[in-house]
Amino acid sequence: MEEQEITVSLSTQKKEKPKSDELQFGRIFTDHMFILDYEEEAGWHSPRIIPYQPLTLDPASIVFHYGQTVFEGLKAYVTKSDEVRLFRPEKNMERLNRSNDRMCIPRVDENLALEAIKKLVSIDKEWIPTAPGTSLYIRPFIISTEPYLGVAPSRSYQFIIILSPVGAYYEEGINPVRIAVEDEFVRAVKGGTGEAKTAGNYASSLKAQELVSDKGYAQVLWLDGVEKKYVEEVGSMNVFFKINGEVITPELNGSILEGVTRSSVIQLLRHWDVPVTERKISMEEVYEAYQRGELEEAFGAGTAAVISPIGELAWKEEKLVINDGITGEIAKKLYDKLTGIQYGTESDPFEWVEVVK
Amino acid sequence: MEEQEITVSLSTQKKEKPKSDELQFGRIFTDHMFILDYEEEAGWHSPRIIPYQPLTLDPASIVFHYGQTVFEGLKAYVTKSDEVRLFRPEKNMERLNRSNDRMCIPRVDENLALEAIKKLVSIDKEWIPTAPGTSLYIRPFIISTEPYLGVAPSRSYQFIIILSPVGAYYEEGINPVRIAVEDEFVRAVKGGTGEAKTAGNYASSLKAQELVSDKGYAQVLWLDGVEKKYVEEVGSMNVFFKINGEVITPELNGSILEGVTRSSVIQLLRHWDVPVTERKISMEEVYEAYQRGELEEAFGAGTAAVISPIGELAWKEEKLVINDGITGEIAKKLYDKLTGIQYGTESDPFEWVEVVK
Ligand SMILES: Cc1ncc(COP(=O)(O)O)c(C=O)c1O
Ligand SMILES: Cc1ncc(COP(=O)(O)O)c(C=O)c1O
């Protein structure tokens, strides 16, 4: 593939930046966006950074009807010494292409996509918030734009990147959440699209999420769609249980999203000689460990919260209060190390960080 | 709810209409479209018919990321005496609202939606093709428009209707198709979104569809996502088997779309005193009936093709050639009756037709 030059057209009107105590998640967007077009004959072409602006799309565009789309989510962090850093962004681009394969979307050039992220972030660098725990959320996504009502892969696409300054996930440091195990609704099943980061998986999760929020739970813990027995993942996090000294996480089985945080957690635990296993784990097993007093910790892992300790797990009629509802030792250590690497206060033994010039 | 007046703003530039022998499916759109807006405070408001035009949407709109969307598909037919007719449109609007419930989208006023369809069709009446088997495809759909990257139901939506003149599904009368039973990929599972008409179900079907088309099959026959044993439905049709005089169709189980054609077929068969049963049916059972010589017919039923006889069913290593690959008697009779009702050449015993004034 030929090297493609990213053209830049700067915004003349700069928007007002939010105050750091007003930051939420994903509601405010920066001054610029990146776009790359695809047509069958031309392939991916015309990479460009332009002022943030609405998309203009035919109402028959496939994305509106058949949801042929994929996305990614990662963050840019700024260090005390004003260095802008990404955390394993190449992993997100690899996953984007795996999602593309599943959704019949043509692969993108991962190097070009990475360059686009870096260039866009550096142009909107002033938008990266600096308060502790804040960051710039990066959302690359691909939409199918062919105006055609037949159920078939689109013949045209747009790859877009937008940026959103986001607040700290935890207002006052890492804090345990309450999670409800979902045993009616299913997010994904073997043979479906669970391992792809695609719109439909999230659309199908809304109902269950809505029902548990009403009961005061932060998120749903999904079980496998076949037997409704084995643990899969939380809304937007992979999940880990520490049972009798061993850390266990559900193995990748086709219906779980392969999280970048998940793989980093596994690597760090191995590095620290903490036993860690990827395998099937049923809720029965978790519950039995709990009853024996051996369920020492449970936590989610994902880009948004990094590590999210689970203080309470509601399952059927049971409420499992884990580690007295307090953040566990391993969860805390992982959180400190990962955020330390991201914000440049900890050493980076695996060279996960990529500096944006 | 207050009665809402649909405002009309006519297009000044009329597009050229396609010749009837150039008609395909879903590639050409008429001069006008309908839009209805929703915001949390105002509810659904501002129903309007405007010239067909692109949508302008923030790139952060939920539909692009989390696919919170539903749609419908029905047709308008013109009779020899120039009467414009819809087939059970209220059924589609009921289903739209059932899909809305599943996808956490606010319900629409079914009467207003029906009125919108009729008004739009009558304004673009000249676009309804008149050659045998042609029709005007009607695509109502709802998209989530809030610019927000959190995974949560949108607080704003657009309900849109577009129209597309479509050719006859069969070039030379009803004709059997070759279908492949899918035993790797899964379209939908109990607890998922299979019974809703929502984007993600179709996105997840693309890969399997692509693989079987390469082998010369028209569509995929989906099995249940749990045991991969029971027949569910075909790409965009419900499915029926005639075994030893009895017509069997998979029962509605939460993962199958409840087709309007399916319900009409069942009603007609009962009216004709043909035994018809809705129940679980496994591919083993179909295969065993085939081996005993008792699989007399198989056909799909859906708005696009009305009735689609299955001439060959590929399952694992087996190829079931059904009724010598010729259209069966029941399939033919259903096709003739249903299209006869639609085009006004047959009596309409159940008052399925709604005339557009
Ligand atoms: C369904 C799901 N699982 C897990 C994750 C965690 O993945 P990552 O660590 O790459 O953010 C996410 C979020 O991206 C997700 O959406
Ligand atoms: C998945 C699916 N099943 C079945 C059908 C048939 O439904 P109907 O008869 O209402 O067109 C359709 C088409 O609408 C469909 O998309």
Coordinates of C-alpha atoms in Angstrom, one line a residue, chain A:
Chain A
M1 CA 0.0 0.0 0.0
E2 CA 1.2 3.5 -0.9
E3 CA 2.1 5.9 1.9
Q4 CA -0.8 8.3 2.3
E5 CA -0.3 11.8 3.4
I6 CA -2.7 13.1 6.0
T7 CA -3.9 16.5 5.0
V8 CA -4.9 19.1 7.7
S9 CA -7.4 21.8 7.6
L10 CA -7.5 23.7 10.9
S11 CA -10.6 25.0 12.5
T12 CA -10.8 28.8 12.6
Q13 CA -13.2 28.9 15.5
K14 CA -11.9 27.3 18.6
K15 CA -14.6 26.0 21.0
E16 CA -14.4 26.7 24.7
K17 CA -12.7 24.0 26.7
P18 CA -14.6 22.5 29.7
K19 CA -13.3 23.2 33.2
S20 CA -11.6 20.2 34.7
D21 CA -14.3 19.8 37.4
E22 CA -17.1 19.8 34.7
L23 CA -15.7 16.9 32.8
Q24 CA -17.9 13.9 32.3
F25 CA -17.6 11.0 29.8
G26 CA -18.1 11.4 26.1
R27 CA -20.3 14.5 25.9
I28 CA -17.8 17.2 24.8
F29 CA -15.7 16.9 21.6
T30 CA -12.5 18.7 20.5
D31 CA -12.0 21.1 17.6
H32 CA -10.9 18.5 15.0
M33 CA -11.7 15.1 13.7
F34 CA -10.0 12.6 11.3
I35 CA -11.7 11.1 8.3
L36 CA -10.6 8.4 5.8
D37 CA -12.9 7.3 3.0
Y38 CA -13.3 3.9 1.3
E39 CA -14.8 3.0 -2.0
E40 CA -14.5 -0.4 -3.6
E41 CA -12.4 0.8 -6.6
A42 CA -10.2 3.3 -4.7
G43 CA -9.7 1.4 -1.4
W44 CA -9.1 3.6 1.7
H45 CA -8.2 7.1 0.6
S46 CA -8.0 10.8 1.3
P47 CA -6.9 10.8 5.0
R48 CA -7.6 14.2 6.4
I49 CA -8.0 16.1 9.6
I50 CA -10.8 18.7 9.5
P51 CA -12.7 20.8 11.9
Y52 CA -15.1 18.8 14.0
Q53 CA -18.4 18.8 12.1
P54 CA -21.6 16.9 11.4
L55 CA -21.6 14.0 9.0
T56 CA -23.9 14.2 6.0
L57 CA -25.2 10.8 5.0
D58 CA -27.9 9.4 2.8
P59 CA -30.8 8.2 4.9
A60 CA -30.5 4.8 3.1
S61 CA -26.8 4.4 4.3
I62 CA -26.3 0.8 5.5
V63 CA -25.2 1.9 9.0
F64 CA -28.7 3.2 9.8
H65 CA -30.4 0.0 8.8
Y66 CA -28.0 -3.0 9.3
G67 CA -25.5 -1.6 11.7
Q68 CA -22.4 -2.6 9.8
T69 CA -19.9 -0.8 12.0
V70 CA -16.9 -1.2 14.3
F71 CA -15.3 1.0 16.9
E72 CA -12.4 1.4 19.3
G73 CA -11.7 3.2 22.5
L74 CA -8.4 4.3 24.0
K75 CA -7.0 7.3 25.8
A76 CA -4.3 9.9 25.7
Y77 CA -2.7 11.0 28.9
V78 CA -0.5 14.0 29.7
T79 CA 2.3 13.6 32.2
K80 CA 3.5 16.2 34.8
S81 CA 6.3 17.1 32.4
D82 CA 3.8 17.8 29.6
E83 CA 4.5 14.6 27.6
V84 CA 1.5 13.2 25.7
R85 CA 1.2 9.4 25.9
L86 CA -0.9 6.6 24.5
F87 CA -1.2 3.2 26.1
R88 CA -0.7 0.3 23.7
P89 CA -2.5 2.0 20.8
E90 CA -1.3 -0.7 18.3
K91 CA -3.4 -3.2 20.2
N92 CA -6.5 -1.2 19.6
M93 CA -5.7 -1.0 15.9
E94 CA -5.1 -4.8 15.7
R95 CA -8.5 -5.3 17.4
L96 CA -10.1 -2.9 15.0
N97 CA -9.0 -5.0 12.1
R98 CA -10.2 -8.2 13.8
S99 CA -13.5 -6.6 14.3
N100 CA -13.5 -5.5 10.6
D101 CA -12.9 -9.1 9.6
R102 CA -15.9 -10.3 11.5
M103 CA -18.1 -7.5 10.2
C104 CA -17.0 -7.8 6.5
I105 CA -15.4 -4.3 6.6
P106 CA -12.2 -3.9 4.7
R107 CA -9.1 -3.7 6.9
V108 CA -7.5 -0.4 7.5
D109 CA -3.7 0.3 7.4
E110 CA -2.8 0.1 11.1
N111 CA 0.2 2.4 10.7
L112 CA -1.9 5.0 9.0
A113 CA -4.5 4.7 11.7
L114 CA -1.9 5.1 14.4
E115 CA -0.4 8.1 12.7
A116 CA -3.8 9.6 12.3
I117 CA -4.5 9.2 16.1
K118 CA -1.2 10.8 17.0
K119 CA -1.5 13.7 14.6
L120 CA -5.1 14.4 15.7
V121 CA -4.2 14.2 19.4
S122 CA -1.2 16.5 18.9
I123 CA -3.3 19.1 17.0
D124 CA -5.9 19.0 19.8
K125 CA -3.3 18.6 22.5
E126 CA -4.6 21.6 24.5
W127 CA -7.8 19.6 25.0
I128 CA -6.1 17.0 27.1
P129 CA -7.1 17.7 30.6
T130 CA -4.4 17.7 33.3
A131 CA -6.2 17.1 36.6
P132 CA -5.4 13.7 38.2
G133 CA -7.2 10.9 36.6
T134 CA -8.5 12.9 33.6
S135 CA -7.6 12.1 30.0
L136 CA -8.5 12.5 26.4
Y137 CA -10.8 9.7 25.2
I138 CA -10.1 8.6 21.6
R139 CA -12.9 7.1 19.6
P140 CA -12.0 5.6 16.2
F141 CA -15.0 4.1 14.4
I142 CA -16.0 2.9 10.9
I143 CA -19.5 3.3 9.4
S144 CA -20.9 1.8 6.3
T145 CA -22.2 4.6 4.0
E146 CA -23.5 2.9 0.9
P147 CA -27.2 3.9 0.3
Y148 CA -28.6 0.4 -0.2
L149 CA -31.3 -1.5 1.6
G150 CA -30.1 -4.9 0.6
V151 CA -28.6 -6.9 3.4
A152 CA -25.0 -7.1 2.1
P153 CA -21.6 -5.6 3.1
S154 CA -21.4 -1.9 2.1
R155 CA -19.3 -0.9 -0.8
S156 CA -18.3 2.4 0.8
Y157 CA -17.2 3.4 4.4
Q158 CA -15.8 6.2 6.5
F159 CA -13.2 5.7 9.1
I160 CA -13.5 8.5 11.6
I161 CA -11.7 9.5 14.8
I162 CA -13.2 11.9 17.3
L163 CA -11.7 13.0 20.7
S164 CA -13.4 13.8 24.0
P165 CA -11.8 15.1 27.2
V166 CA -13.0 12.9 30.1
G167 CA -13.1 13.3 33.8
A168 CA -11.6 10.9 36.4
Y169 CA -13.7 7.7 36.6
Y170 CA -13.5 7.7 40.4
E171 CA -14.2 11.0 42.0
E172 CA -12.1 10.1 45.0
G173 CA -9.7 7.4 44.0
I174 CA -10.5 3.8 43.1
N175 CA -13.8 2.7 44.6
P176 CA -15.7 -0.6 44.5
V177 CA -18.9 -0.9 42.4
R178 CA -22.0 -3.1 42.8
I179 CA -22.6 -5.5 39.8
A180 CA -25.6 -7.7 39.0
V181 CA -25.3 -11.0 37.3
E182 CA -27.7 -11.1 34.4
D183 CA -29.5 -14.3 33.9
E184 CA -32.3 -13.4 31.5
F185 CA -30.8 -11.2 28.8
V186 CA -27.8 -12.3 26.7
R187 CA -25.2 -10.0 25.2
A188 CA -23.4 -12.3 22.8
V189 CA -23.2 -16.0 22.0
K190 CA -20.6 -18.3 20.4
G191 CA -20.9 -17.9 16.7
G192 CA -22.2 -14.3 17.1
T193 CA -20.3 -11.0 17.2
G194 CA -19.2 -10.9 20.9
E195 CA -15.5 -10.7 20.2
A196 CA -15.9 -7.9 17.7
K197 CA -16.3 -4.3 18.9
T198 CA -19.4 -3.6 17.0
A199 CA -22.6 -1.6 17.6
G200 CA -25.1 -4.4 17.9
N201 CA -23.4 -5.9 21.0
Y202 CA -23.9 -2.6 22.9
A203 CA -27.5 -2.1 21.6
S204 CA -28.4 -5.5 22.8
S205 CA -27.1 -4.7 26.3
L206 CA -29.2 -1.5 26.9
K207 CA -32.3 -3.3 28.2
A208 CA -30.5 -5.3 30.8
Q209 CA -28.4 -2.3 31.9
E210 CA -31.5 -0.2 32.3
L211 CA -33.2 -2.8 34.5
V212 CA -30.3 -3.2 36.8
S213 CA -29.6 0.5 37.1
D214 CA -33.1 0.9 38.4
K215 CA -32.0 -1.4 41.2
G216 CA -28.9 0.5 42.0
Y217 CA -26.3 -1.6 40.2
A218 CA -23.6 0.0 38.2
Q219 CA -23.3 -2.7 35.5
V220 CA -24.3 -6.2 34.4
L221 CA -22.1 -9.2 34.6
W222 CA -22.9 -11.3 31.5
L223 CA -23.1 -15.1 31.5
D224 CA -22.6 -17.2 28.4
G225 CA -25.5 -17.3 26.0
V226 CA -25.7 -21.1 25.8
E227 CA -25.8 -22.4 29.3
K228 CA -26.2 -19.1 31.2
K229 CA -23.7 -20.6 33.6
Y230 CA -20.2 -19.3 32.7
V231 CA -19.0 -15.8 33.5
E232 CA -18.2 -13.8 30.4
E233 CA -17.6 -10.1 31.1
V234 CA -19.0 -6.9 32.5
G235 CA -20.7 -4.1 30.4
S236 CA -17.4 -2.6 29.2
M237 CA -14.9 -4.5 31.2
N238 CA -13.3 -7.9 31.3
V239 CA -13.6 -9.6 34.7
F240 CA -11.1 -11.2 37.2
F241 CA -11.7 -13.2 40.3
K242 CA -9.0 -13.9 42.9
I243 CA -9.8 -17.3 44.5
N244 CA -7.5 -18.7 47.2
G245 CA -4.5 -16.8 45.9
E246 CA -5.1 -17.6 42.2
V247 CA -6.4 -14.9 39.8
I248 CA -8.9 -16.4 37.2
T249 CA -10.4 -14.7 34.2
P250 CA -12.7 -16.2 31.6
E251 CA -10.8 -17.5 28.6
L252 CA -11.4 -15.9 25.2
N253 CA -14.1 -18.0 23.6
G254 CA -15.4 -16.0 20.7
S255 CA -18.1 -14.2 22.6
I256 CA -15.9 -12.1 24.9
L257 CA -14.1 -8.9 23.9
E258 CA -10.4 -9.2 24.1
G259 CA -9.6 -6.2 26.3
V260 CA -6.3 -4.4 26.1
T261 CA -6.5 -3.9 29.8
R262 CA -7.2 -7.6 30.3
S263 CA -4.0 -8.6 28.5
S264 CA -2.0 -6.0 30.4
V265 CA -3.4 -7.2 33.7
I266 CA -2.4 -10.8 32.8
Q267 CA 1.0 -9.8 31.8
L268 CA 1.6 -7.7 35.0
L269 CA 0.4 -10.5 37.2
R270 CA 2.7 -13.0 35.5
H271 CA 5.5 -10.5 35.9
W272 CA 4.8 -10.3 39.6
D273 CA 4.6 -14.1 39.9
V274 CA 0.9 -14.0 40.9
P275 CA -0.7 -17.2 39.6
V276 CA -3.2 -16.2 36.8
T277 CA -5.3 -18.5 34.7
E278 CA -7.5 -18.0 31.7
R279 CA -10.3 -20.6 31.8
K280 CA -14.0 -21.2 32.0
I281 CA -15.4 -20.2 35.3
S282 CA -19.0 -20.7 36.3
M283 CA -21.0 -18.5 38.7
E284 CA -21.5 -21.7 40.8
E285 CA -17.8 -21.9 41.2
V286 CA -17.5 -18.2 42.2
Y287 CA -20.3 -18.7 44.7
E288 CA -18.9 -21.8 46.2
A289 CA -15.5 -20.1 46.6
Y290 CA -17.4 -17.2 48.3
Q291 CA -19.1 -19.6 50.7
R292 CA -15.8 -21.2 51.6
G293 CA -14.4 -17.7 52.2
E294 CA -12.0 -18.1 49.4
L295 CA -13.3 -15.4 47.0
E296 CA -10.7 -12.8 48.0
E297 CA -11.2 -10.2 45.2
A298 CA -13.2 -9.5 42.1
F299 CA -12.6 -6.7 39.7
G300 CA -13.3 -5.5 36.2
A301 CA -10.6 -4.2 33.8
G302 CA -11.1 -1.8 30.9
T303 CA -9.9 1.4 29.4
A304 CA -12.6 3.6 31.0
A305 CA -12.0 2.7 34.7
V306 CA -8.7 0.9 34.3
I307 CA -9.5 -1.4 37.3
S308 CA -12.9 -1.5 38.9
P309 CA -13.1 -3.5 42.2
I310 CA -16.4 -5.3 42.6
G311 CA -17.7 -4.7 46.1
E312 CA -20.9 -6.6 45.7
L313 CA -22.1 -9.2 43.2
A314 CA -25.9 -9.9 43.1
W315 CA -26.7 -13.3 41.7
K316 CA -30.2 -14.8 41.8
E317 CA -31.3 -14.4 45.4
E318 CA -27.7 -14.0 46.7
K319 CA -25.7 -10.9 47.4
L320 CA -21.9 -11.7 47.5
V321 CA -20.1 -9.0 49.5
I322 CA -16.5 -9.3 48.4
N323 CA -13.6 -8.3 50.6
D324 CA -16.0 -6.5 52.9
G325 CA -16.9 -4.2 50.0
I326 CA -13.4 -2.7 50.1
T327 CA -10.8 -2.5 47.2
G328 CA -8.6 -5.6 47.3
E329 CA -4.8 -5.6 47.4
I330 CA -4.3 -6.9 43.9
A331 CA -6.9 -4.6 42.3
K332 CA -5.2 -1.6 44.0
K333 CA -1.7 -2.7 43.0
L334 CA -2.8 -3.2 39.4
Y335 CA -4.6 0.1 39.3
D336 CA -1.6 2.0 40.7
K337 CA 0.8 0.3 38.3
L338 CA -1.3 0.8 35.2
T339 CA -2.3 4.4 35.9
G340 CA 1.3 5.0 36.9
I341 CA 2.6 3.7 33.6
Q342 CA 0.0 5.8 31.8
Y343 CA 0.7 9.0 33.6
G344 CA 4.5 8.5 33.7
T345 CA 5.0 8.1 37.4
E346 CA 5.9 4.4 37.2
S347 CA 8.4 2.5 35.1
D348 CA 7.1 0.9 31.9
P349 CA 8.8 -2.6 31.9
F350 CA 7.0 -3.8 28.7
E351 CA 7.3 -0.6 26.7
W352 CA 3.5 -0.1 26.6
V353 CA 3.6 3.6 26.3
E354 CA 3.9 5.4 23.0
V355 CA 4.8 9.1 23.2
V356 CA 3.0 11.6 20.9
K357 CA 5.5 14.1 19.6

